[in-house]
Short mmCIF file of C-alpha atoms in Angstrom, two decimals:
data_model
loop_
_atom_site.label_atom_id
_atom_site.label_comp_id
_atom_site.label_asym_id
_atom_site.label_seq_id
_atom_site.Cartn_x
_atom_site.Cartn_y
_atom_site.Cartn_z
CA MET T 1 0.00 0.00 0.00
CA GLY T 2 1.58 3.28 -1.10
CA MET T 3 1.41 6.59 0.70
CA SER T 4 -1.71 8.69 0.28
CA LEU T 5 -1.33 11.72 -1.94
CA ASP T 6 -1.62 14.02 1.08
CA ALA T 7 1.19 12.11 2.83
CA GLU T 8 3.34 12.22 -0.31
CA LEU T 9 2.87 15.98 -0.59
CA LEU T 10 3.66 16.46 3.09
CA ASP T 11 6.77 14.34 2.66
CA ARG T 12 7.85 16.48 -0.30
CA TRP T 13 7.15 19.63 1.69
CA THR T 14 9.19 18.58 4.74
CA THR T 15 12.03 17.42 2.48
CA LEU T 16 12.02 20.92 1.00
CA ALA T 17 11.33 23.06 4.08
CA GLY T 18 12.48 20.83 6.95
CA PRO T 19 10.58 18.84 9.59
CA HIS T 20 10.06 22.02 11.66
CA ALA T 21 7.75 23.22 8.86
CA HIS T 22 5.38 20.24 9.13
CA ALA T 23 2.43 22.28 10.43
CA VAL T 24 2.75 24.74 7.54
CA GLY T 25 2.75 21.80 5.12
CA GLU T 26 -0.40 20.40 6.72
CA ASP T 27 -2.09 23.78 6.32
CA LEU T 28 -1.09 24.00 2.65
CA VAL T 29 -2.38 20.49 1.88
CA ARG T 30 -5.62 21.28 3.72
CA ARG T 31 -6.07 24.36 1.51
CA TYR T 32 -5.74 22.27 -1.68
CA ARG T 33 -8.39 19.94 -0.19
CA GLU T 34 -11.03 22.69 0.21
CA PRO T 35 -14.42 21.33 -0.92
CA HIS T 36 -15.14 24.09 -3.47
CA ARG T 37 -12.08 23.13 -5.54
CA ARG T 38 -12.49 20.80 -8.50
CA TYR T 39 -9.29 21.40 -10.46
CA HIS T 40 -6.99 23.44 -8.18
CA THR T 41 -6.54 20.45 -5.87
CA VAL T 42 -3.86 18.23 -4.35
CA GLU T 43 -3.80 16.32 -7.65
CA HIS T 44 -2.94 19.51 -9.54
CA LEU T 45 -0.19 20.35 -7.04
CA ALA T 46 1.29 16.84 -7.27
CA ALA T 47 1.21 16.93 -11.08
CA MET T 48 2.96 20.31 -11.07
CA LEU T 49 5.71 19.08 -8.76
CA ALA T 50 6.26 16.07 -11.04
CA VAL T 51 6.70 18.33 -14.09
CA ILE T 52 9.05 20.58 -12.10
CA ASP T 53 11.13 17.47 -11.38
CA ASP T 54 11.32 16.82 -15.12
CA LEU T 55 12.31 20.43 -15.85
CA ALA T 56 14.68 20.75 -12.88
CA ALA T 57 17.76 21.39 -15.02
CA ASP T 58 16.11 24.50 -16.51
CA ALA T 59 15.57 26.23 -13.15
CA ALA T 60 18.05 28.68 -11.63
CA ASP T 61 16.76 28.08 -8.06
CA LEU T 62 14.86 24.81 -7.93
CA ASP T 63 13.88 25.15 -4.27
CA ALA T 64 12.28 28.54 -4.92
CA VAL T 65 10.28 27.05 -7.80
CA ARG T 66 9.08 24.20 -5.58
CA TYR T 67 8.09 26.57 -2.77
CA ALA T 68 6.20 28.63 -5.34
CA ALA T 69 4.35 25.54 -6.57
CA PHE T 70 3.15 24.77 -3.03
CA PHE T 71 1.92 28.34 -2.55
CA HIS T 72 0.69 29.26 -6.04
CA ASP T 73 -2.95 28.23 -5.48
CA ALA T 74 -2.90 28.22 -1.67
CA VAL T 75 -5.61 30.89 -1.69
CA TYR T 76 -8.35 29.97 -4.14
CA ALA T 77 -11.63 31.82 -3.69
CA MET T 78 -14.17 31.33 -6.47
CA ASP T 79 -15.12 35.01 -6.44
CA GLY T 80 -11.52 36.11 -6.07
CA THR T 81 -9.77 38.05 -8.82
CA ASP T 82 -6.65 38.39 -6.68
CA ASN T 83 -6.01 34.77 -5.68
CA GLU T 84 -2.40 34.86 -6.88
CA GLU T 85 -1.73 38.09 -4.99
CA ALA T 86 -3.28 36.64 -1.83
CA SER T 87 -1.27 33.43 -2.26
CA ALA T 88 1.94 35.44 -2.71
CA ARG T 89 1.19 37.41 0.46
CA LEU T 90 0.64 34.15 2.34
CA ALA T 91 4.10 33.02 1.22
CA GLU T 92 5.58 36.36 2.29
CA SER T 93 4.02 36.09 5.75
CA THR T 94 4.77 32.37 6.25
CA LEU T 95 8.21 31.63 4.86
CA PRO T 96 10.42 33.99 6.92
CA ALA T 97 9.45 32.12 10.11
CA LEU T 98 10.71 28.90 8.49
CA GLY T 99 14.18 30.36 8.16
CA LEU T 100 14.16 31.36 4.49
CA ASP T 101 16.25 34.41 3.65
CA ALA T 102 14.58 37.56 2.38
CA ALA T 103 15.81 37.13 -1.20
CA THR T 104 14.34 33.62 -1.48
CA VAL T 105 11.03 34.73 0.06
CA ALA T 106 10.85 37.57 -2.45
CA GLU T 107 11.61 35.21 -5.34
CA VAL T 108 8.93 32.73 -4.23
CA ALA T 109 6.35 35.52 -3.98
CA ARG T 110 7.36 36.89 -7.38
CA LEU T 111 6.94 33.46 -8.93
CA VAL T 112 3.52 32.94 -7.34
CA ARG T 113 2.34 36.28 -8.75
CA LEU T 114 3.64 35.22 -12.17
CA THR T 115 1.10 32.36 -12.32
CA GLY T 116 -1.65 34.98 -12.64
CA GLY T 117 -0.76 35.54 -16.28
CA HIS T 118 1.97 33.03 -17.22
CA HIS T 119 4.15 35.62 -18.97
CA PRO T 120 7.68 35.10 -17.65
CA ASP T 121 10.46 37.22 -19.08
CA PRO T 122 12.54 35.28 -21.66
CA ALA T 123 15.52 35.29 -19.27
CA ASP T 124 13.43 34.16 -16.27
CA ARG T 125 14.45 30.51 -15.85
CA ASN T 126 12.54 29.97 -12.61
CA GLY T 127 9.42 31.59 -14.01
CA ALA T 128 9.64 29.48 -17.16
CA VAL T 129 9.77 26.23 -15.17
CA LEU T 130 6.91 27.18 -12.84
CA CYS T 131 4.62 28.46 -15.62
CA ASP T 132 5.37 25.45 -17.83
CA ALA T 133 4.49 23.12 -14.97
CA ASP T 134 1.25 25.01 -14.28
CA LEU T 135 0.21 24.82 -17.95
CA ALA T 136 1.33 21.23 -18.60
CA ILE T 137 -2.27 20.01 -18.13
CA LEU T 138 -3.08 21.69 -21.47
CA ALA T 139 -1.12 18.90 -23.19
CA ALA T 140 -3.06 16.05 -21.54
CA ASP T 141 -4.46 13.19 -23.60
CA GLU T 142 -8.09 13.37 -24.73
CA SER T 143 -9.66 11.92 -21.57
CA GLY T 144 -7.31 13.85 -19.28
CA TYR T 145 -8.05 17.13 -21.02
CA ALA T 146 -11.80 16.47 -20.96
CA ALA T 147 -11.59 15.82 -17.20
CA TYR T 148 -9.59 19.04 -16.73
CA ALA T 149 -12.08 21.12 -18.73
CA ALA T 150 -15.00 19.58 -16.81
CA ALA T 151 -13.30 20.30 -13.47
CA VAL T 152 -12.72 23.95 -14.42
CA ARG T 153 -16.40 24.24 -15.41
CA ALA T 154 -17.43 22.69 -12.08
CA GLU T 155 -15.39 25.27 -10.17
CA TYR T 156 -17.37 27.96 -11.99
CA ALA T 157 -20.74 26.26 -11.61
CA HIS T 158 -22.14 29.55 -10.28
CA VAL T 159 -21.43 31.27 -13.63
CA PRO T 160 -24.20 31.03 -16.28
CA ASP T 161 -23.26 28.92 -19.28
CA ASP T 162 -23.16 31.70 -21.88
CA LEU T 163 -20.96 33.87 -19.68
CA PHE T 164 -18.67 30.97 -18.85
CA ARG T 165 -18.29 29.96 -22.49
CA SER T 166 -17.37 33.47 -23.66
CA GLY T 167 -15.06 34.08 -20.69
CA ARG T 168 -13.30 30.73 -20.95
CA ALA T 169 -12.89 31.10 -24.71
CA ALA T 170 -11.31 34.54 -24.20
CA VAL T 171 -8.87 33.16 -21.60
CA LEU T 172 -7.85 30.28 -23.87
CA ALA T 173 -7.57 32.52 -26.94
CA ALA T 174 -5.27 34.88 -25.03
CA LEU T 175 -3.08 31.91 -24.08
CA ALA T 176 -3.03 30.54 -27.62
CA ASP T 177 -2.24 33.96 -29.08
CA GLY T 178 1.38 33.98 -27.89
CA PRO T 179 4.28 32.68 -29.96
CA ALA T 180 4.76 29.77 -27.52
CA LEU T 181 2.73 28.36 -24.65
CA PHE T 182 5.82 26.81 -23.08
CA ARG T 183 9.15 28.48 -22.35
CA THR T 184 11.61 25.70 -21.50
CA PRO T 185 12.97 23.65 -24.43
CA THR T 186 11.95 20.38 -22.76
CA ALA T 187 8.36 21.47 -22.19
CA ARG T 188 8.08 23.01 -25.66
CA ASP T 189 9.20 19.76 -27.30
CA ARG T 190 6.89 17.65 -25.16
CA PHE T 191 3.80 19.80 -24.66
CA GLU T 192 3.45 22.56 -27.28
CA ALA T 193 1.84 20.61 -30.14
CA PRO T 194 -0.71 18.61 -28.09
CA ALA T 195 -1.56 21.67 -25.98
CA ARG T 196 -2.27 23.80 -29.07
CA ALA T 197 -4.48 21.05 -30.49
CA ASN T 198 -6.41 20.82 -27.21
CA LEU T 199 -6.85 24.60 -26.97
CA ALA T 200 -8.08 24.84 -30.56
CA ALA T 201 -10.60 22.05 -29.98
CA GLU T 202 -11.92 23.55 -26.74
CA ILE T 203 -12.17 27.05 -28.22
CA ALA T 204 -14.09 25.61 -31.17
CA SER T 205 -16.54 23.82 -28.88
CA LEU T 206 -17.00 26.89 -26.67
CA THR T 207 -17.70 29.21 -29.60
CA ALA T 208 -19.89 26.82 -31.64
CA GLU T 209 -23.47 27.94 -32.05
#
């Protein structure tokens, strides 16, 4: 019998932050378990950490990227337009007490804020790894992508269908409009083509009469 996902995430957290940070890790995992979440869950966090492992060589400060992954959706309110900002502030208020230096705390918070738009500077190696990991779901296989799209819709169940369809299509079109969805060479090779196919298919279904 393997470890539960929660236990695996806690293990990863304490490996990163130290055993003295166990209570903080428990709080973070609890946040990703909030009942209103359908996509921004422990499964999403675990998947992101796995992609970060794969892209580790591309990061300038791998620990900062991993801290940012744990915090990037720590605050997720359905009516919140500033979830990333609130998550970054949580990192800023939490990490100093764990012994992280000010420069690392600032980098973690910067990276968390970056997941609001996924537009890292071309020279931003840490930002490229974190954003690529956050967007990797876009390259899922057909059933995985369908489950992702359904989970996003479920999180926005309070939004009427016509408003959701137009809003979601606009978000996806803005993503697809850039020259590349993924910034690291590894992620671009692996994810770019399937992600673009998935985006095009979802946009078509959202905008169909």
